[in-house]
Short mmCIF file of C-alpha atoms and ligand atoms in Angstrom, two decimals:
data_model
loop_
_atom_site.label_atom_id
_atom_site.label_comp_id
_atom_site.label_asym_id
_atom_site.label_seq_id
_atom_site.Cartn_x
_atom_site.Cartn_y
_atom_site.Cartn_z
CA UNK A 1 -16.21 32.70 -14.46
CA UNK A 2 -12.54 31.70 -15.62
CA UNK A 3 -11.49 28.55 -12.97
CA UNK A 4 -8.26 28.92 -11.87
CA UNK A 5 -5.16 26.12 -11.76
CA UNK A 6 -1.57 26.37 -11.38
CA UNK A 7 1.84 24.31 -11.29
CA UNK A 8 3.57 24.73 -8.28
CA UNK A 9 7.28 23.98 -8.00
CA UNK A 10 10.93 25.63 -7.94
CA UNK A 11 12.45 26.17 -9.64
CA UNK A 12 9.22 26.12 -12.29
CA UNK A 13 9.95 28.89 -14.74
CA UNK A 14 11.02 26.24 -17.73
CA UNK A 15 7.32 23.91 -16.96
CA UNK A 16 5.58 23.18 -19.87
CA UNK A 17 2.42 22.64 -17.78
CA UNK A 18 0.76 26.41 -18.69
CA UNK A 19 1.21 25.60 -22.60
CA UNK A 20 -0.29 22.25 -22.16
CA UNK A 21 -2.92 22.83 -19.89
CA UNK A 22 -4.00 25.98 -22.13
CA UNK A 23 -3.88 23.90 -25.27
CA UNK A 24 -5.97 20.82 -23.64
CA UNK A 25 -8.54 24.03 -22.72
CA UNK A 26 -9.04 25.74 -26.09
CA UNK A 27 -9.75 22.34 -27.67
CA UNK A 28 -11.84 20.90 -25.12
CA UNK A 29 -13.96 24.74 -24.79
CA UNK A 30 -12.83 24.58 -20.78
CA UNK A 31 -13.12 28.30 -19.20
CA UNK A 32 -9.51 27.85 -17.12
CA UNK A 33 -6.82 29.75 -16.76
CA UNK A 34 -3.17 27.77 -15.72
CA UNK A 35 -0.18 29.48 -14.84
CA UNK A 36 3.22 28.76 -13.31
CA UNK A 37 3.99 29.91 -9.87
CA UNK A 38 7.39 29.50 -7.72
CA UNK A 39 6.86 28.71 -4.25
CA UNK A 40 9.39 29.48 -2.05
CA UNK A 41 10.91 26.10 -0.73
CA UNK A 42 9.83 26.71 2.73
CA UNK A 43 6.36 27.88 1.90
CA UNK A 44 4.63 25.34 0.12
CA UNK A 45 1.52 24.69 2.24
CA UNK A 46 1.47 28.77 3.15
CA UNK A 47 1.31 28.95 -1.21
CA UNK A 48 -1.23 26.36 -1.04
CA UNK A 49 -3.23 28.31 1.45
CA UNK A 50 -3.23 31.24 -0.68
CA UNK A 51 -4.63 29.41 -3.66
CA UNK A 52 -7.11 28.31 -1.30
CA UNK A 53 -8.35 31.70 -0.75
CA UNK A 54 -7.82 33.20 -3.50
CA UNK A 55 -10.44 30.10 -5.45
CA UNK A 56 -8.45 28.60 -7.11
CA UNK A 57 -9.77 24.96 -7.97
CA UNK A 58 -6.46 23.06 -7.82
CA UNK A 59 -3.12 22.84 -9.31
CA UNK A 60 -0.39 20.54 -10.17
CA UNK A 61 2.53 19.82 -7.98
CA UNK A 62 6.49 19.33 -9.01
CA UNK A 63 9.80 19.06 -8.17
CA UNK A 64 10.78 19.46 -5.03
CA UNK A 65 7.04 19.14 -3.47
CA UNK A 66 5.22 16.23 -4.21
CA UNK A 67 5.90 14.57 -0.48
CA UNK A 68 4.69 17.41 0.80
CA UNK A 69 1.21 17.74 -1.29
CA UNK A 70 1.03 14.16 0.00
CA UNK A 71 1.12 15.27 3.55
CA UNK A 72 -1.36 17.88 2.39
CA UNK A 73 -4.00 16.36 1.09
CA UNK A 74 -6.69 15.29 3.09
CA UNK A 75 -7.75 12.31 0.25
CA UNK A 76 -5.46 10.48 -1.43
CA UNK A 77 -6.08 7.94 -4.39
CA UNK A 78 -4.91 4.69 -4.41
CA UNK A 79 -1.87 5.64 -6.50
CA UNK A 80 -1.14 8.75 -4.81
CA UNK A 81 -0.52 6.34 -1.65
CA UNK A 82 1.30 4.10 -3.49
CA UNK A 83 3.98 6.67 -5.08
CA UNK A 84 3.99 8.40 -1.50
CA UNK A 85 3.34 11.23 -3.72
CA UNK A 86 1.02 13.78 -4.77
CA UNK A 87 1.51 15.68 -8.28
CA UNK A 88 -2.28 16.92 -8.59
CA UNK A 89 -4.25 18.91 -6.12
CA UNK A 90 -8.18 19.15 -6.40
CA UNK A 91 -9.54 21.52 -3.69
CA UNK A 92 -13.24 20.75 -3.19
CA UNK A 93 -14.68 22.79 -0.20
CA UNK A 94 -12.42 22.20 3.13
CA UNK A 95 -10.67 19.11 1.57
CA UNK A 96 -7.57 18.80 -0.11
CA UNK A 97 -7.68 15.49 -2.56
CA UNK A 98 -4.70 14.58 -3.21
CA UNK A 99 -3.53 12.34 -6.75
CA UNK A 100 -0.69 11.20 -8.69
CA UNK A 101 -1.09 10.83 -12.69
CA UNK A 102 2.60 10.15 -13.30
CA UNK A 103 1.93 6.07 -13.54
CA UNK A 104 -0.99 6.58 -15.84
CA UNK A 105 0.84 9.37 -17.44
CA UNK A 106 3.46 6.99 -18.47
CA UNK A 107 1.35 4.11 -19.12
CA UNK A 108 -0.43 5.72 -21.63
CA UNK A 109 1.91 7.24 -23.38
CA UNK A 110 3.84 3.51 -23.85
CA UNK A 111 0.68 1.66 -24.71
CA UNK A 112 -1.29 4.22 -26.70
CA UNK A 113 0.83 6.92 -28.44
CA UNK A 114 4.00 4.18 -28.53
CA UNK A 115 1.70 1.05 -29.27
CA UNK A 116 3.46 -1.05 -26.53
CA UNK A 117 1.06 -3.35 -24.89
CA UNK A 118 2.48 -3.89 -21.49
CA UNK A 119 0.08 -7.05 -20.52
CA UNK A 120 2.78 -9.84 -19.88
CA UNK A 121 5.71 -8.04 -20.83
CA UNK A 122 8.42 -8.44 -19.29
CA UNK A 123 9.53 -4.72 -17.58
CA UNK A 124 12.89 -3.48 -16.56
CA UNK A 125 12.08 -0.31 -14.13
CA UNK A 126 15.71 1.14 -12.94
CA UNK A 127 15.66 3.07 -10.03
CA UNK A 128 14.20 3.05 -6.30
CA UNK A 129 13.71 6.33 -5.59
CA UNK A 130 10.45 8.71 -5.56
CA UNK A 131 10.28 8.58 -9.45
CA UNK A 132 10.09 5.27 -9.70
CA UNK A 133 7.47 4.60 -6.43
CA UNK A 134 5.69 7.24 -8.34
CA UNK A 135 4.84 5.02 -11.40
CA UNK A 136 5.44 1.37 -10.22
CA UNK A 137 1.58 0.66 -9.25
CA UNK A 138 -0.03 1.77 -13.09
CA UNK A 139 2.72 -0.82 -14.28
CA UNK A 140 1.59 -3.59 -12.25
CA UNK A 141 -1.74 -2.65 -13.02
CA UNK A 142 -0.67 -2.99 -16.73
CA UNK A 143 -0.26 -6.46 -16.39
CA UNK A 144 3.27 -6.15 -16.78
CA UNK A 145 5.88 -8.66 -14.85
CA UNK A 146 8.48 -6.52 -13.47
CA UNK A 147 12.11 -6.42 -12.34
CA UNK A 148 13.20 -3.17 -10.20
CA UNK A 149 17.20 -2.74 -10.45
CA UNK A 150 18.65 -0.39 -8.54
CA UNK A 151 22.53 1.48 -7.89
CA UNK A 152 21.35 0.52 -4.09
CA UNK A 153 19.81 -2.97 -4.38
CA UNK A 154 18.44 -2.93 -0.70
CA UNK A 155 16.17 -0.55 -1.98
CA UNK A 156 15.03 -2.27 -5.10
CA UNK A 157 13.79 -5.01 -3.10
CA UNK A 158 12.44 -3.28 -0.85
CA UNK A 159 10.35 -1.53 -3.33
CA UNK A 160 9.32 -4.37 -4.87
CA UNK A 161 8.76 -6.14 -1.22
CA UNK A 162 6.22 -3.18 -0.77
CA UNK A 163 4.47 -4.11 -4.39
CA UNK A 164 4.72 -7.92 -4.39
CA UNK A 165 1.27 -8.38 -3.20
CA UNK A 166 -0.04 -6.51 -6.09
CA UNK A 167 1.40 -8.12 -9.17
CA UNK A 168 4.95 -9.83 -9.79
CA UNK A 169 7.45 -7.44 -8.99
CA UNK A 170 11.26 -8.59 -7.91
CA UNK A 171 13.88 -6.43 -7.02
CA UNK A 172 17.80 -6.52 -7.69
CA UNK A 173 21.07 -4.79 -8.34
CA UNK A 174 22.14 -3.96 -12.00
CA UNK A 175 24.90 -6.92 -11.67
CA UNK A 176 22.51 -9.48 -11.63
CA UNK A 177 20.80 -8.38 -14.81
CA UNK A 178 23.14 -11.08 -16.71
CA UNK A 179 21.66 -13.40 -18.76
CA UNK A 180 18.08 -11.62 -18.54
CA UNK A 181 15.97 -9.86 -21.54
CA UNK A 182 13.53 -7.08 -21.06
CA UNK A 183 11.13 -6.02 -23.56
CA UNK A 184 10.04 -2.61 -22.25
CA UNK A 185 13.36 -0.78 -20.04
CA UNK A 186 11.96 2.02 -18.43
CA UNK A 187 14.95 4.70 -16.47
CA UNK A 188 13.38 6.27 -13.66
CA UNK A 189 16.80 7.17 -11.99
CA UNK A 190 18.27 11.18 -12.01
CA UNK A 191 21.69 8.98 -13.41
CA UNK A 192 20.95 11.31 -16.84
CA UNK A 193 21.12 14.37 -14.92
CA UNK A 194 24.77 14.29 -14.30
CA UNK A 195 24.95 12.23 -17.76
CA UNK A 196 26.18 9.22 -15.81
CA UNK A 197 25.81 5.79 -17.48
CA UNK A 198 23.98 2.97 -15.22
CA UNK A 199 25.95 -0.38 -15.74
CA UNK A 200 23.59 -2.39 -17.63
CA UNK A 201 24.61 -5.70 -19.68
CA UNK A 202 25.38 -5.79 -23.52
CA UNK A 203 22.00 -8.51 -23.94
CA UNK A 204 19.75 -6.55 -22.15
CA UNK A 205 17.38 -5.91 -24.83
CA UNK A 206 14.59 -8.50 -26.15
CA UNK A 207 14.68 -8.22 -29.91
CA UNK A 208 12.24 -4.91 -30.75
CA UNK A 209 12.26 -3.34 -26.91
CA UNK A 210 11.44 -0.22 -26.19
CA UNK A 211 13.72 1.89 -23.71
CA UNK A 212 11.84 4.50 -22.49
CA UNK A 213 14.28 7.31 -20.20
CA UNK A 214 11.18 9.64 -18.15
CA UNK A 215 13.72 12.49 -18.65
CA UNK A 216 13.25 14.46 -22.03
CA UNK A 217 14.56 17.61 -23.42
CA UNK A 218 18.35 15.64 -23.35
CA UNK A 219 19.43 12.40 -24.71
CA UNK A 220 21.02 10.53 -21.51
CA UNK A 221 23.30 7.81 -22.09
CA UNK A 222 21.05 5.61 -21.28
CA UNK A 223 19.33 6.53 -24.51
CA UNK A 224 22.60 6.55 -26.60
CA UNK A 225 23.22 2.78 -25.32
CA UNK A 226 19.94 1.82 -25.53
CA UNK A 227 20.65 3.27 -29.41
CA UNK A 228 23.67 1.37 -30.09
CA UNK A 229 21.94 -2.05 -29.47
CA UNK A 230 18.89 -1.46 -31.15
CA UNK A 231 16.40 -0.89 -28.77
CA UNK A 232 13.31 2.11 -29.86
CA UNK A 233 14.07 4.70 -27.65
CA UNK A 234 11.96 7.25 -26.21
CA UNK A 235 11.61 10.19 -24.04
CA UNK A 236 9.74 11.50 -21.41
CA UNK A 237 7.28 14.50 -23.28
CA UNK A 238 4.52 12.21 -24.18
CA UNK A 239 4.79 10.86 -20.05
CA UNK A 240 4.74 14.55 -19.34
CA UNK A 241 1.46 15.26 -21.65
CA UNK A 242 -0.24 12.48 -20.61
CA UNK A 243 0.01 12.93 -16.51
CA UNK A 244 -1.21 16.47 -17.91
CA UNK A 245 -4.48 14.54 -19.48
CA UNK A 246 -5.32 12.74 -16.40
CA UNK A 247 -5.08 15.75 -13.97
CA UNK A 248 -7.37 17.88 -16.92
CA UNK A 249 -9.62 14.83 -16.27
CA UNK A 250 -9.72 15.03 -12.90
CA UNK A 251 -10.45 18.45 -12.67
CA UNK A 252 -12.49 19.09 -15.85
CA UNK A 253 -14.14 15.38 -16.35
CA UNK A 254 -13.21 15.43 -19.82
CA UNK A 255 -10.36 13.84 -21.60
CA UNK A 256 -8.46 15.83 -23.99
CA UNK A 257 -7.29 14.42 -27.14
CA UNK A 258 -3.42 14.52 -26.60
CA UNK A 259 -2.22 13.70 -30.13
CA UNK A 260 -1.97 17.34 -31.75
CA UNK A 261 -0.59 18.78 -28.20
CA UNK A 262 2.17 16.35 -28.06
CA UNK A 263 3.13 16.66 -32.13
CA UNK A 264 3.25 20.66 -31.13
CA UNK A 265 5.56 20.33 -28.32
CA UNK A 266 7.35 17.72 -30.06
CA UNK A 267 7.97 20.37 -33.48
CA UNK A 268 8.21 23.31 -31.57
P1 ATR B 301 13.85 10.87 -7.91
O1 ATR B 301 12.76 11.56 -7.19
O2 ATR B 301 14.28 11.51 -9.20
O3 ATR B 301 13.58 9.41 -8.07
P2 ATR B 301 15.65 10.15 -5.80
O4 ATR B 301 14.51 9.75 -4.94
O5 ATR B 301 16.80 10.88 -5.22
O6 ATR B 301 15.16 11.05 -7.00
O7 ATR B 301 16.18 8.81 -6.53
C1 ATR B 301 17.19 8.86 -7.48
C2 ATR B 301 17.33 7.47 -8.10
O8 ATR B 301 18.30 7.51 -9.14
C3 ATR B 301 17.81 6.41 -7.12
O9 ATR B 301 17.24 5.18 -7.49
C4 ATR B 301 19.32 6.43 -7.35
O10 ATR B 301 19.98 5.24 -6.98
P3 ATR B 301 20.43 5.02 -5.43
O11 ATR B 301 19.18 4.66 -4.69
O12 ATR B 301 21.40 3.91 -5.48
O13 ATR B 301 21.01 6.31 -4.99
C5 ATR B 301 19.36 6.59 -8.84
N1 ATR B 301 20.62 7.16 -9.33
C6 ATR B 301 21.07 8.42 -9.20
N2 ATR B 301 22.28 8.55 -9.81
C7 ATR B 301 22.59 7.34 -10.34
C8 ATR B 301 23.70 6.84 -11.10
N3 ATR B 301 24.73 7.62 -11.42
N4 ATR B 301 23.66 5.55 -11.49
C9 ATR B 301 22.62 4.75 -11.17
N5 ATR B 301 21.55 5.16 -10.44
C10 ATR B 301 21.53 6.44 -10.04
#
């Protein structure tokens, strides 16, 4: 019998989840079926309910109801704790396990499809909100030494307060970025959404870094400044494929091969 995921989200009409998902299934020979539903914002556990019963075997979770899978989920990993937030749901019997791939997601995608080692690098992550909880811990894990800079630098250091025991994580405000070189910048602020600029420094950039916006389908102007002095630049597909890979695992136990699905998104 065909086992049955989902995305959950709204809006969720534009996901490119169901492509992915389906692609990862035809080459791996998984018997699943992945489509896109809208829950209404108020009804997220009552849509989760009705997944539930109708045998479903889990789904992802997106914008704007990842804290809530979190309060959902009667397991949560290690990194699902740490981001706060869930983005995949496995339902096994009566419990809800509860995961977030967006930190490996990302990790991957910089180290194996971008060829960035992160061990010892030195890591620029902008932004304190859930985004940026929701990838912090796979960076430390990485090995890389990290600076959080945020609009709001209270809550920089306080992210990095809540991380310091894991790795070496500081936090500060974008004006005391003088004088300091990154080699990987990673923007995990909504500042592109409204195509606002965040104020970073002219010398940011170590010779050959790599700034990496999580958005994709728009250059921000973090990306255009990140252009003009040199930096690689990338976007936030190959993040977005491999999150996609680790839930697949999760739920399938086998690891698609995320090369050909990215160049295909990438080209279409
Ligand atoms: P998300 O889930 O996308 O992280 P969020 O939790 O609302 O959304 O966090 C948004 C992040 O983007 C915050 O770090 C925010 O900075 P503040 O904490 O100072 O608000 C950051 N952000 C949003 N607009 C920004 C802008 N124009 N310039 C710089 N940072 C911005």
């Amino acid at each position: 019998m065909t086992d049955q995921y989902a995305v959950i989200g709204n809006p969720i009409s534009h996901s490119k989840s169901p492509p992915i998902h389906r692609m990862f299934a035809e080459q791996t020979g998984q018997d699943i079926s992945y489509e896109a539903i809208e829950s209404p914002l108020d009804g997220f556990a009552a849509t989760i309910e009705r997944l539930r019963a109708a045998g479903y075997e889990g789904c992802n979770v997106t914008v704007p109801f990842k804290f809530e899978a979190f309060e959902l989920a009667t397991r949560l990993s290690e990194r699902a704790q740490s981001a706060q937030a869930v983005n995949t749901l496995k339902f096994e019997g009566g419990a809800i396990l509860g995961d977030n791939t967006d930190g490996a997601g990302l990790v991957a995608d910089i180290e194996h499809n971008l060829g960035v080692s992160l061990r010892d690098k030195r890591v620029l992550l902008m932004g304190a909100g859930g985004a940026a909880y929701g990838v912090i811990l796979p960076l430390v894990h990485a090995g890389a030494h990290i600076a959080v800079a945020n609009r709001t630098a209270d809550k920089a250091r306080q992210l990095a307060a809540a991380f310091a025991a894991s790795g070496e994580v500081t936090g500060c405000g974008y004006d005391e970025l003088d004088e300091l070189q990154f080699d990987v910048i990673v923007n995990a602020t909504s500042a592109g959404l409204s195509d606002s600029a965040i104020p970073l420094p002219d010398s940011i950039f170590a010779p050959n870094a790599l700034a990496y916006d999580m958005m994709y389908g728009r250059e921000t102007p973090f990306m255009a400044f990140a252009r003009e002095h040199g930096a690689h630049v990338a976007d936030g597909l190959g993040m977005l494929v491999e999150q996609a890979a680790e839930a697949f695992h999760i739920w399938r136990g086998v690891r698609p091969d995320t090369r050909p699905v990215l160049e295909k998104l990438r080209s279409a």
